[in-house]
Every structure is written in C-alpha cells, then in structure tokens.
C-alpha cells in the first residue's frame, strides 16, 4: 500500500510538471541563465548598450572606445527622423545651404547631457577637384569631424533655385559630428562615412560617391592612444 501511494505521487508530479513546462520549465531544462530575446531597442525606449546606438553604426571597436576609460556602457538615443525621411527632406531642399538634419543624437539619460550627434546639410563647399568625398579631421568635441560628399541630384525632384544644378555647381552634402565621448579620429571617419552611405544611397546622386576606407583618411589609433 505504501509503495502504491509513492507511485501515485510520482505520477501526479509528472503531470504537474508536464502542464507547467511550457510556462516555466521543470528541473533538467535550460540552466544557462541566458536572458530571453528582446525586441530591438528604439529611440526614446530608454538606455541601450553603446554598441546598439545610431541604428547599428557603432561597431564593437567604436563602442569600446566610447566606454573607456570612464565613458558610459549605456546611452540614451534621442528620437530623430528616419534616414528615408531625412533623404526626402534633402531632396526637397532648394537652398544651396540648408538647415542641418539630425541623423543621430545620444545623451547619457533622457533629456541629459549630449554625448554624440551626427548631422547632415547641403553646403556650397565641395571636395577638392577630382575627389567626390573628403574627410576632415577637426579639433574639439563641438566640431569633431566633417565629411564633404558630392551628390548632384539634378532638378528631377522639383523646382531648384540658386543654380545648384548648373555646370560647375555640383551640390555637396556636409556630414558633421559633435563628440563628447572623445573617441578617435578613425572612429569619427567610420561613423561619418557609414552615415553618408546610408543617406546618399537614397538620394540617387548622378555619380556614386567614391568613399575612402576610413583607415586611409584616419588611421586606427595605436594601443592606448586615440
């Protein structure tokens, strides 16, 4: 009688485990402790790891620079328009010099201190003759790097004023960065070039810009240096 009672309890425990395994699992399941997958963070969703900033523009090498020596491991992505919306705004912009469009803005918390910002605007300046892209190293967090990209989109997008499509008047975009992480010039070049590729791929430039390898315009820093 005692043996039958033990078997009955065993069967009951098995039934309870089988009914609960879909929710919590019973002993012998995944003991890795790995967190369940979560949806990709979006702007204004709260703090996110640096490596997920700017829609994936940050690679792990840049994220590591941003975290060291005393930088944050998480940042707050301030909501900006999509690259498609920015490209549309640039197509409709008729002035030779336009108001900068925000591509990425990061702060240390909601409505907190700015850590990094990338903008783009039309400019009357152009890269040197024979070049379609030029990266310029600058000094200081307020002007941490600039990238000029020739992108003549012609007059197909609407009425153009100011001679932006005249001969010798190729239009150029200027991508600029503010950086309070104080990451390296090499990382600045990588971020600006990656941002420019996202935008010009949606603008139908008459001639595709010839983007340089970031390491050719701003070599990677030596170990321990930026």
CSV table of C-alpha atoms in Angstrom, one decimal:
chain,number,residue,atom,x,y,z
A,1,UNK,CA,0.0,0.0,0.0
A,2,UNK,CA,2.8,2.4,0.9
A,3,UNK,CA,4.6,1.6,-2.4
A,4,UNK,CA,1.4,2.3,-4.5
A,5,UNK,CA,1.0,5.7,-2.7
A,6,UNK,CA,4.5,6.7,-3.6
A,7,UNK,CA,3.9,5.8,-7.3
A,8,UNK,CA,0.7,7.8,-7.3
A,9,UNK,CA,2.6,10.9,-6.0
A,10,UNK,CA,5.3,10.4,-8.7
A,11,UNK,CA,2.7,10.3,-11.5
A,12,UNK,CA,1.0,13.4,-10.1
A,13,UNK,CA,4.3,15.3,-10.0
A,14,UNK,CA,5.0,14.3,-13.6
A,15,UNK,CA,1.6,15.5,-14.7
A,16,UNK,CA,2.1,18.9,-12.9
A,17,UNK,CA,5.5,19.3,-14.5
A,18,UNK,CA,4.2,18.5,-18.0
A,19,UNK,CA,1.4,21.1,-17.7
A,20,UNK,CA,3.8,23.8,-16.4
A,21,UNK,CA,6.8,23.2,-18.6
A,22,UNK,CA,5.5,25.5,-21.4
A,23,UNK,CA,5.4,28.4,-19.0
A,24,UNK,CA,8.4,28.0,-16.6
A,25,UNK,CA,10.0,24.7,-17.2
A,26,UNK,CA,10.9,22.0,-14.6
A,27,UNK,CA,14.2,20.6,-13.4
A,28,UNK,CA,16.6,19.4,-16.2
A,29,UNK,CA,15.7,22.3,-18.6
A,30,UNK,CA,18.0,25.2,-19.8
A,31,UNK,CA,20.1,26.2,-16.8
A,32,UNK,CA,22.3,28.7,-18.8
A,33,UNK,CA,20.5,31.7,-17.2
A,34,UNK,CA,20.6,33.5,-20.6
A,35,UNK,CA,18.0,36.3,-20.8
A,36,UNK,CA,15.1,35.8,-23.1
A,37,UNK,CA,15.4,37.6,-26.5
A,38,UNK,CA,14.0,41.1,-26.5
A,39,UNK,CA,12.9,43.4,-29.3
A,40,UNK,CA,15.5,45.8,-30.8
A,41,UNK,CA,15.6,49.0,-28.8
A,42,UNK,CA,14.2,52.1,-30.4
A,43,UNK,CA,14.8,55.8,-29.8
A,44,UNK,CA,13.3,57.0,-26.6
A,45,UNK,CA,12.9,53.4,-25.3
A,46,UNK,CA,15.4,54.1,-22.5
A,47,UNK,CA,19.1,53.4,-22.1
A,48,UNK,CA,20.6,50.9,-24.5
A,49,UNK,CA,24.1,49.4,-24.9
A,50,UNK,CA,26.5,51.7,-26.8
A,51,UNK,CA,27.0,49.0,-29.4
A,52,UNK,CA,23.3,49.4,-30.4
A,53,UNK,CA,23.5,53.1,-30.8
A,54,UNK,CA,22.7,55.0,-34.0
A,55,UNK,CA,20.9,52.1,-35.7
A,56,UNK,CA,23.9,49.9,-35.7
A,57,UNK,CA,26.5,52.5,-36.9
A,58,UNK,CA,28.6,51.7,-33.8
A,59,UNK,CA,30.7,48.6,-34.2
A,60,UNK,CA,32.2,47.0,-31.1
A,61,UNK,CA,35.6,48.7,-31.6
A,62,UNK,CA,33.9,52.2,-31.5
A,63,UNK,CA,31.7,51.1,-28.6
A,64,UNK,CA,34.8,50.0,-26.6
A,65,UNK,CA,36.4,53.4,-27.3
A,66,UNK,CA,33.3,55.2,-26.1
A,67,UNK,CA,33.2,53.2,-22.8
A,68,UNK,CA,36.9,53.8,-22.0
A,69,UNK,CA,38.3,55.0,-19.8
A,70,UNK,CA,35.3,56.4,-18.0
A,71,UNK,CA,32.6,56.5,-20.6
A,72,UNK,CA,29.1,55.1,-20.1
A,73,UNK,CA,28.3,51.5,-21.1
A,74,UNK,CA,24.7,52.6,-22.0
A,75,UNK,CA,23.4,55.6,-23.8
A,76,UNK,CA,20.0,57.2,-24.5
A,77,UNK,CA,19.2,57.6,-28.2
A,78,UNK,CA,17.1,60.7,-28.7
A,79,UNK,CA,14.4,60.3,-31.3
A,80,UNK,CA,15.4,61.5,-34.8
A,81,UNK,CA,13.8,61.1,-38.2
A,82,UNK,CA,14.5,58.0,-40.2
A,83,UNK,CA,17.2,58.1,-42.9
A,84,UNK,CA,14.4,57.9,-45.5
A,85,UNK,CA,12.7,60.9,-44.1
A,86,UNK,CA,16.0,62.9,-44.0
A,87,UNK,CA,16.7,61.9,-47.6
A,88,UNK,CA,13.3,63.1,-48.6
A,89,UNK,CA,13.8,66.4,-46.8
A,90,UNK,CA,17.2,66.9,-48.6
A,91,UNK,CA,15.6,66.2,-52.0
A,92,UNK,CA,13.1,68.9,-51.4
A,93,UNK,CA,15.6,71.4,-50.1
A,94,UNK,CA,16.1,74.1,-52.7
A,95,UNK,CA,18.7,76.3,-51.0
A,96,UNK,CA,22.5,75.8,-51.5
A,97,UNK,CA,23.0,75.9,-47.8
A,98,UNK,CA,20.3,74.2,-45.7
A,99,UNK,CA,19.5,73.7,-42.1
A,100,UNK,CA,21.3,70.6,-40.7
A,101,UNK,CA,19.2,67.5,-40.3
A,102,UNK,CA,19.8,65.3,-37.3
A,103,UNK,CA,20.9,61.7,-38.0
A,104,UNK,CA,21.8,60.5,-34.6
A,105,UNK,CA,21.8,62.1,-31.1
A,106,UNK,CA,22.9,60.3,-28.0
A,107,UNK,CA,22.7,61.5,-24.4
A,108,UNK,CA,23.6,60.0,-21.0
A,109,UNK,CA,19.9,59.8,-20.0
A,110,UNK,CA,16.6,61.2,-21.0
A,111,UNK,CA,17.0,65.0,-21.5
A,112,UNK,CA,20.5,64.5,-20.3
A,113,UNK,CA,24.0,65.6,-21.4
A,114,UNK,CA,24.8,65.2,-25.1
A,115,UNK,CA,27.4,62.6,-25.8
A,116,UNK,CA,27.4,62.5,-29.6
A,117,UNK,CA,25.5,64.0,-32.5
A,118,UNK,CA,25.7,63.5,-36.3
A,119,UNK,CA,24.1,65.9,-38.7
A,120,UNK,CA,23.9,66.5,-42.5
A,121,UNK,CA,23.1,69.6,-44.6
A,122,UNK,CA,23.6,70.9,-48.1
A,123,UNK,CA,26.7,73.2,-48.4
A,124,UNK,CA,28.2,75.4,-51.1
A,125,UNK,CA,31.6,73.9,-50.4
A,126,UNK,CA,32.9,70.9,-52.4
A,127,UNK,CA,35.6,68.4,-52.1
A,128,UNK,CA,38.9,69.2,-53.9
A,129,UNK,CA,38.9,68.8,-57.7
A,130,UNK,CA,39.0,65.1,-58.7
A,131,UNK,CA,37.5,63.9,-55.4
A,132,UNK,CA,33.9,63.1,-54.6
A,133,UNK,CA,34.4,62.7,-50.9
A,134,UNK,CA,36.7,64.4,-48.4
A,135,UNK,CA,37.1,63.7,-44.7
A,136,UNK,CA,38.5,66.5,-42.5
A,137,UNK,CA,39.9,66.0,-39.0
A,138,UNK,CA,38.9,68.8,-36.7
A,139,UNK,CA,39.6,69.6,-33.1
A,140,UNK,CA,37.3,69.7,-30.1
A,141,UNK,CA,34.0,68.0,-29.2
A,142,UNK,CA,31.9,70.7,-30.8
A,143,UNK,CA,33.4,70.0,-34.2
A,144,UNK,CA,34.8,66.5,-34.0
A,145,UNK,CA,34.9,65.7,-37.8
A,146,UNK,CA,33.5,66.6,-41.1
A,147,UNK,CA,32.8,64.8,-44.3
A,148,UNK,CA,32.1,66.5,-47.7
A,149,UNK,CA,30.3,64.4,-50.3
A,150,UNK,CA,29.4,65.5,-53.8
A,151,UNK,CA,25.9,64.5,-54.6
A,152,UNK,CA,24.3,66.3,-57.6
A,153,UNK,CA,20.7,65.2,-57.6
A,154,UNK,CA,19.7,67.4,-60.6
A,155,UNK,CA,16.4,69.1,-60.9
A,156,UNK,CA,14.2,66.0,-61.1
A,157,UNK,CA,12.9,66.3,-57.5
A,158,UNK,CA,11.1,69.6,-58.0
A,159,UNK,CA,12.0,73.3,-58.6
A,160,UNK,CA,15.5,74.2,-57.9
A,161,UNK,CA,16.7,77.7,-57.2
A,162,UNK,CA,20.1,79.2,-56.8
A,163,UNK,CA,21.9,77.4,-59.6
A,164,UNK,CA,22.5,74.2,-57.6
A,165,UNK,CA,22.4,72.2,-60.8
A,166,UNK,CA,24.3,74.5,-63.1
A,167,UNK,CA,27.6,73.4,-64.7
A,168,UNK,CA,30.4,73.6,-62.1
A,169,UNK,CA,27.8,73.9,-59.4
A,170,UNK,CA,27.6,70.3,-58.2
A,171,UNK,CA,25.8,70.1,-54.9
A,172,UNK,CA,27.6,68.7,-51.8
A,173,UNK,CA,26.5,67.3,-48.5
A,174,UNK,CA,28.3,68.1,-45.3
A,175,UNK,CA,28.2,65.5,-42.6
A,176,UNK,CA,29.3,66.8,-39.2
A,177,UNK,CA,29.8,65.4,-35.8
A,178,UNK,CA,29.9,66.5,-32.2
A,179,UNK,CA,31.6,64.0,-29.8
A,180,UNK,CA,31.8,64.2,-26.1
A,181,UNK,CA,32.9,60.6,-25.8
A,182,UNK,CA,36.2,61.8,-27.3
A,183,UNK,CA,36.6,58.7,-29.5
A,184,UNK,CA,39.4,58.5,-32.1
A,185,UNK,CA,39.5,60.3,-35.5
A,186,UNK,CA,39.4,56.8,-37.0
A,187,UNK,CA,36.1,56.2,-35.3
A,188,UNK,CA,34.8,59.6,-36.4
A,189,UNK,CA,35.7,58.7,-40.0
A,190,UNK,CA,33.9,55.4,-39.8
A,191,UNK,CA,30.7,56.9,-38.3
A,192,UNK,CA,30.6,59.7,-40.8
A,193,UNK,CA,31.3,57.6,-43.8
A,194,UNK,CA,28.7,55.0,-42.7
A,195,UNK,CA,26.1,57.7,-42.2
A,196,UNK,CA,26.9,59.3,-45.6
A,197,UNK,CA,26.4,55.9,-47.3
A,198,UNK,CA,23.0,55.5,-45.7
A,199,UNK,CA,21.9,58.9,-47.0
A,200,UNK,CA,23.4,59.0,-50.5
A,201,UNK,CA,22.1,55.5,-51.3
A,202,UNK,CA,18.6,57.0,-51.1
A,203,UNK,CA,19.3,60.3,-53.0
A,204,UNK,CA,20.2,58.9,-56.5
A,205,UNK,CA,23.3,61.1,-56.9
A,206,UNK,CA,24.2,61.5,-60.6
A,207,UNK,CA,27.6,59.9,-59.8
A,208,UNK,CA,28.1,57.5,-57.0
A,209,UNK,CA,30.4,59.0,-54.4
A,210,UNK,CA,33.8,57.1,-54.1
A,211,UNK,CA,34.1,56.6,-50.4
A,212,UNK,CA,37.5,56.0,-49.0
A,213,UNK,CA,38.5,53.3,-46.5
A,214,UNK,CA,38.3,55.0,-43.0
A,215,UNK,CA,41.8,53.8,-42.2
A,216,UNK,CA,43.2,55.6,-45.2
A,217,UNK,CA,41.9,59.0,-44.1
A,218,UNK,CA,42.3,58.5,-40.4
A,219,UNK,CA,44.5,55.6,-39.3
A,220,UNK,CA,43.4,53.5,-36.3
A,221,UNK,CA,44.9,54.7,-33.0
A,222,UNK,CA,47.8,52.9,-31.6
A,223,UNK,CA,47.1,50.8,-28.5
A,224,UNK,CA,46.5,53.1,-25.5
A,225,UNK,CA,46.2,56.2,-27.7
A,226,UNK,CA,43.3,58.0,-29.5
